[in-house]
Coordinates of C-alpha atoms and ligand atoms in Angstrom, one line a residue:
M1 CA -37.2 54.4 195.2
T2 CA -33.8 54.3 196.6
L3 CA -31.6 57.2 197.7
T4 CA -29.7 57.1 194.5
E5 CA -32.7 57.7 192.2
A6 CA -34.1 61.0 191.1
T7 CA -38.0 61.7 191.3
T8 CA -38.5 64.0 188.2
T9 CA -39.9 62.4 185.0
C10 CA -37.0 63.9 182.9
R11 CA -34.6 61.3 181.8
H12 CA -31.4 61.2 183.9
F13 CA -28.3 59.1 183.9
L14 CA -27.1 58.7 187.6
S15 CA -26.5 54.8 187.3
I16 CA -25.6 52.7 184.4
A17 CA -28.9 50.9 185.5
D18 CA -30.8 53.9 184.5
L19 CA -30.4 52.3 180.9
S20 CA -32.2 49.2 180.0
A21 CA -30.1 46.3 178.3
E22 CA -31.4 47.3 175.1
E23 CA -30.6 51.1 175.6
I24 CA -27.0 50.0 176.5
R25 CA -26.9 48.2 173.3
A26 CA -28.2 51.2 171.4
V27 CA -25.7 53.5 172.9
L28 CA -22.7 51.2 172.2
D29 CA -23.9 50.7 168.8
A30 CA -24.0 54.4 168.2
A31 CA -20.6 54.9 170.1
S32 CA -19.0 52.4 167.8
A33 CA -20.5 54.2 164.7
I34 CA -19.4 57.6 166.0
R35 CA -15.8 56.1 166.5
S36 CA -15.6 54.6 162.9
G37 CA -17.0 58.0 161.4
E38 CA -20.3 56.3 160.2
L39 CA -22.2 58.5 162.5
R40 CA -22.2 62.0 163.5
P41 CA -25.1 62.9 165.7
D42 CA -26.2 66.6 165.1
V43 CA -26.9 68.4 168.5
A44 CA -26.3 72.0 166.8
G45 CA -27.1 74.8 169.2
R46 CA -27.4 72.5 172.2
S47 CA -25.2 73.0 175.2
L48 CA -23.9 71.1 178.2
V49 CA -22.7 72.3 181.4
L50 CA -20.2 70.3 183.4
L51 CA -19.9 70.9 187.1
L52 CA -16.7 69.6 188.8
E53 CA -16.3 69.1 192.4
K54 CA -13.2 66.9 191.8
P55 CA -10.3 66.9 189.3
S56 CA -10.6 65.3 186.0
L57 CA -8.7 64.9 182.6
R58 CA -10.6 62.4 180.6
T59 CA -14.2 63.2 181.8
R60 CA -13.8 67.0 181.1
V61 CA -12.0 66.9 177.8
S62 CA -14.1 64.0 176.4
F63 CA -17.4 65.9 177.4
E64 CA -16.2 69.3 176.0
L65 CA -14.7 68.1 172.7
G66 CA -17.4 65.4 172.3
M67 CA -20.2 68.0 172.4
R68 CA -18.1 70.3 170.1
K69 CA -17.6 67.6 167.4
M70 CA -21.4 67.2 167.4
G71 CA -21.8 70.9 166.8
G72 CA -22.9 71.6 170.3
H73 CA -21.3 73.8 173.1
S74 CA -19.9 72.9 176.6
L75 CA -18.8 74.7 179.5
S76 CA -17.0 73.4 182.6
M77 CA -17.3 74.9 185.9
L78 CA -14.7 74.2 188.8
P79 CA -15.7 73.8 192.4
Q80 CA -14.4 77.3 193.6
E81 CA -16.7 78.8 190.8
V82 CA -20.1 77.2 191.6
G83 CA -19.8 76.3 195.3
L84 CA -22.5 73.5 194.9
G85 CA -24.2 73.3 198.1
G86 CA -22.2 76.1 199.7
R87 CA -22.7 79.2 197.8
E88 CA -26.0 78.0 196.3
P89 CA -28.1 74.8 196.9
P90 CA -27.9 72.1 194.1
E91 CA -31.6 72.5 193.5
D92 CA -31.2 76.1 192.7
V93 CA -28.2 75.5 190.6
A94 CA -30.2 72.9 188.6
R95 CA -33.2 75.3 188.1
V96 CA -31.0 78.0 186.8
L97 CA -28.7 75.7 184.6
S98 CA -32.0 74.2 183.2
R99 CA -32.8 77.7 181.7
Y100 CA -29.4 78.0 179.9
A101 CA -28.3 74.4 179.1
D102 CA -29.8 71.2 177.4
V103 CA -27.8 68.9 179.6
I104 CA -26.1 69.0 183.0
A105 CA -23.2 66.7 183.9
A106 CA -21.7 66.6 187.4
R107 CA -18.7 65.1 189.1
V108 CA -19.7 65.2 192.8
N109 CA -18.3 64.5 196.2
S110 CA -21.7 63.0 197.4
H111 CA -24.0 61.3 195.1
D112 CA -26.8 63.1 197.0
T113 CA -25.8 66.2 195.3
L114 CA -26.5 64.5 192.0
V115 CA -30.0 63.3 193.1
E116 CA -30.7 67.0 194.4
L117 CA -29.7 68.2 191.0
A118 CA -31.7 65.7 189.2
N119 CA -34.8 66.3 191.3
A120 CA -35.0 69.9 190.3
A121 CA -33.6 70.0 186.8
D122 CA -35.8 70.3 183.8
V123 CA -33.0 68.8 181.6
P124 CA -31.1 65.4 181.7
V125 CA -28.6 65.1 184.4
I126 CA -25.6 62.9 183.9
N127 CA -23.5 61.4 186.6
A128 CA -19.8 62.1 185.8
L129 CA -18.6 60.4 188.7
S130 CA -19.8 60.1 192.3
E131 CA -18.6 58.1 195.2
I132 CA -21.2 55.4 194.3
E133 CA -21.0 55.0 190.6
H134 CA -19.1 56.1 187.4
P135 CA -21.4 55.1 184.7
C136 CA -20.0 57.0 181.8
Q137 CA -16.7 55.2 182.4
I138 CA -18.5 51.8 182.2
L139 CA -20.3 52.8 178.8
A140 CA -16.8 53.5 177.4
D141 CA -15.5 50.1 178.8
L142 CA -18.4 48.0 177.6
Q143 CA -17.8 49.5 174.2
A144 CA -14.1 48.7 174.4
I145 CA -14.8 45.2 175.4
R146 CA -17.3 44.7 172.7
E147 CA -15.1 46.1 170.1
H148 CA -12.4 43.7 171.1
F149 CA -14.3 40.5 171.5
G150 CA -17.3 41.3 169.3
R151 CA -19.7 40.6 172.1
L152 CA -20.4 41.0 175.7
E153 CA -22.7 38.2 176.6
G154 CA -20.9 35.1 178.3
L155 CA -17.6 36.9 178.9
T156 CA -16.1 36.9 182.3
I157 CA -14.9 40.2 183.7
A158 CA -12.6 40.1 186.8
F159 CA -12.2 43.2 188.9
I160 CA -9.2 43.3 191.2
G161 CA -9.3 45.8 194.1
D162 CA -11.5 48.1 195.9
G163 CA -15.3 47.6 195.6
N164 CA -15.6 51.3 194.6
N165 CA -17.6 53.4 192.1
V166 CA -16.1 52.0 189.0
A167 CA -16.5 48.5 190.4
A168 CA -20.1 49.1 191.2
S169 CA -21.1 50.5 187.9
L170 CA -19.1 47.7 186.1
A171 CA -20.9 45.0 188.2
L172 CA -24.2 46.6 187.3
G173 CA -23.3 47.0 183.7
C174 CA -22.2 43.2 183.4
A175 CA -25.4 42.1 184.9
L176 CA -27.3 44.1 182.3
V177 CA -25.4 42.9 179.2
G178 CA -25.1 39.2 180.3
A179 CA -21.4 39.1 181.3
E180 CA -20.1 37.4 184.5
F181 CA -18.6 39.7 187.0
R182 CA -16.1 38.5 189.7
I183 CA -14.4 40.8 192.1
A184 CA -11.4 40.1 194.5
S185 CA -11.0 42.5 197.4
P186 CA -9.4 42.6 200.8
A187 CA -11.8 42.0 203.9
G188 CA -13.4 45.5 204.4
Y189 CA -13.4 46.7 201.0
E190 CA -16.0 44.6 199.3
L191 CA -18.6 45.6 196.7
P192 CA -21.5 47.2 198.7
G193 CA -24.2 44.9 199.6
D194 CA -26.9 47.0 197.8
I195 CA -25.0 47.0 194.6
V196 CA -24.5 43.2 194.8
A197 CA -28.3 42.7 195.5
Q198 CA -29.3 45.2 192.6
A199 CA -26.9 43.4 190.2
T200 CA -28.1 39.9 191.2
R201 CA -31.7 41.2 190.4
L202 CA -30.7 42.7 187.1
A203 CA -28.9 39.6 186.1
G204 CA -32.1 37.5 186.6
Q205 CA -32.3 33.9 186.8
A206 CA -30.4 33.1 183.6
G207 CA -27.6 35.5 184.4
H208 CA -24.7 35.5 186.9
A209 CA -24.8 37.1 190.3
P210 CA -21.6 39.0 191.1
Q211 CA -19.0 36.7 192.7
L212 CA -17.3 38.2 195.6
L213 CA -13.8 36.7 196.2
L214 CA -10.9 37.3 198.5
K215 CA -8.0 36.0 196.2
P216 CA -6.9 37.9 192.9
E217 CA -5.8 34.4 191.5
N218 CA -9.3 33.0 192.0
A219 CA -11.0 36.0 190.1
V220 CA -8.8 36.1 187.2
D221 CA -8.8 32.2 186.6
G222 CA -9.7 31.9 183.0
A223 CA -11.2 35.4 182.9
D224 CA -11.6 37.3 179.5
V225 CA -11.0 40.7 181.2
V226 CA -8.8 41.7 184.0
Y227 CA -9.8 45.2 185.2
T228 CA -8.5 47.3 188.2
D229 CA -8.7 50.7 189.7
V230 CA -6.9 52.9 192.2
W231 CA -6.8 51.7 195.8
A232 CA -7.6 55.2 197.2
S233 CA -10.3 57.1 195.2
M234 CA -10.6 60.9 195.1
G235 CA -11.7 62.1 198.6
Q236 CA -9.9 59.2 200.3
E237 CA -6.4 60.7 200.2
T238 CA -6.0 60.5 203.9
E239 CA -6.5 56.7 203.9
R240 CA -3.9 56.2 201.2
E241 CA -1.1 54.7 203.5
Q242 CA -3.5 52.3 205.3
R243 CA -5.1 51.3 202.0
T244 CA -1.5 50.8 200.4
R245 CA -0.9 48.2 203.3
D246 CA -4.4 46.6 203.1
F247 CA -4.2 46.1 199.4
R248 CA -0.7 44.5 199.3
G249 CA -1.0 41.5 197.1
Y250 CA -3.8 43.0 194.9
Q251 CA -1.4 44.3 192.2
V252 CA -2.3 43.4 188.6
S253 CA 1.0 42.3 187.0
P254 CA 2.0 40.2 184.0
N255 CA 2.2 37.2 186.3
L256 CA -1.5 37.7 187.3
M257 CA -2.4 38.1 183.7
E258 CA -1.0 34.7 182.9
L259 CA -3.8 33.1 185.1
A260 CA -6.4 34.6 182.8
D261 CA -7.5 33.5 179.5
P262 CA -4.5 33.6 177.0
K263 CA -6.7 36.2 174.9
A264 CA -7.7 38.2 177.9
V265 CA -7.3 42.0 178.0
F266 CA -6.2 44.3 180.8
M267 CA -8.3 47.3 181.7
H268 CA -7.9 50.5 183.9
D269 CA -10.1 53.6 184.0
L270 CA -7.2 55.8 184.7
P271 CA -5.4 57.7 186.3
A272 CA -3.1 54.7 187.3
H273 CA -0.3 54.4 189.9
E274 CA 2.4 52.0 188.8
G275 CA 3.9 50.2 191.9
E276 CA 0.5 50.2 193.6
E277 CA -2.5 48.7 191.8
I278 CA -0.4 47.9 188.6
S279 CA 3.0 46.8 188.2
E280 CA 5.4 49.0 185.9
G281 CA 4.5 48.8 182.3
M282 CA 1.1 47.2 182.7
L283 CA -0.6 50.4 180.8
T284 CA 1.4 49.5 177.6
H285 CA 1.4 45.8 178.0
P286 CA 0.5 44.0 174.8
Q287 CA -2.8 42.9 176.4
S288 CA -3.8 46.4 177.6
I289 CA -6.8 48.1 175.9
V290 CA -6.6 51.0 178.5
F291 CA -6.3 53.7 175.8
N292 CA -9.2 52.5 174.0
Q293 CA -11.2 52.7 177.1
A294 CA -10.0 56.3 177.5
E295 CA -10.7 57.2 173.7
N296 CA -14.2 55.6 174.1
R297 CA -15.2 58.1 176.9
M298 CA -15.8 60.6 174.1
H299 CA -17.8 58.3 171.7
A300 CA -19.9 56.7 174.5
Q301 CA -20.7 60.0 176.1
A302 CA -21.5 61.5 172.7
A303 CA -23.9 58.7 172.0
L304 CA -25.4 58.9 175.3
I305 CA -26.0 62.7 175.1
A306 CA -27.4 62.3 171.6
M307 CA -29.8 59.7 172.9
L308 CA -30.9 61.8 175.8
L309 CA -31.5 64.7 173.5
G310 CA -33.4 62.7 171.0
A311 CA -30.8 63.1 168.3
I312 CA -30.6 59.1 167.8
P313 CA -33.2 56.5 168.7
S314 CA -33.0 55.1 172.2
A315 CA -33.3 51.5 171.2
Ligands
CP401 N1 -11.4 57.9 184.1 C1 -11.7 59.0 184.4 O1 -13.0 59.4 184.7 O2 -10.8 60.0 184.3 P1 -10.8 61.5 184.8 O3 -10.8 61.4 186.3 O4 -9.4 62.2 184.3 O5 -11.9 62.2 184.3
NVA402 N1 -12.3 55.2 191.9 C1 -11.6 56.4 191.1 C2 -12.0 56.6 189.7 C3 -11.4 57.7 189.0 C4 -11.8 57.9 187.7 C5 -12.1 57.7 192.0 O1 -13.2 57.8 192.3 O2 -11.0 58.5 192.2

């Protein structure tokens, strides 16, 4: 049992590794079927509460509209309205919300808050981003990659930049689905050791352990996917100037894309900063699938919620 795991028997989604490889495939199958209109899970009368301690565009809108499209309801609560851990302990918030709602999703400053919510909740708790992982993003990303290439196994995913929450979930997700994960980060910003160890374990003997590299050129060499994220995540605003200096040379540009496989795609979870982690125009570059990723947030989360609520089979 690690700090990031909840102890209740209720099924939670705090980490991408809370799903097995088979369950990820089932969620992605359902997500693509929802996207194409072949599947519309029915969660009529079920409701989701989204607790937000940080700003959001994609997460909030995709959860809210995704629930409505499946016939359910959703409600988003902003930090000043709930006061998680200030006005009321997370455990009490979870006990109360479990009496009103069928699913709780939370975007939190500290992953510990998610664990506290999950430990007291009688309904599934979904990680809508913590400082440690962003698993909903990675479900959408794996869906986008699989829809583009027709497979995930054997692909090489190169992440350029900070070994942050998005990189961590992507490393674990790649290990589970049999893709090779490489990350190039400046010294001091590497993927955390516990994530590397977990991804190595999940990949197993036949799979690929994450490769931690220094130079972006080495990471993207022949890669199928080039992925980047902001240099300063939410909550790291005071480090922004220092990080801008430290990450110089880690910008994804058309020149860097040329070192990847000619059929490679460019990915970013958004929001993005042109002139920092990406050069101008990268989001609309012909190789970009960034807006498919954003769209898939709605489909992948709908599939996940439907699975957690038993509205579709889990594998
Ligand atoms: N990618 C993502 O999670 O976007 P938001 O922060 O806007 O929700
Ligand atoms: N790493 C970013 C992701 C935003 C969706 C952050 O945590 O701010």
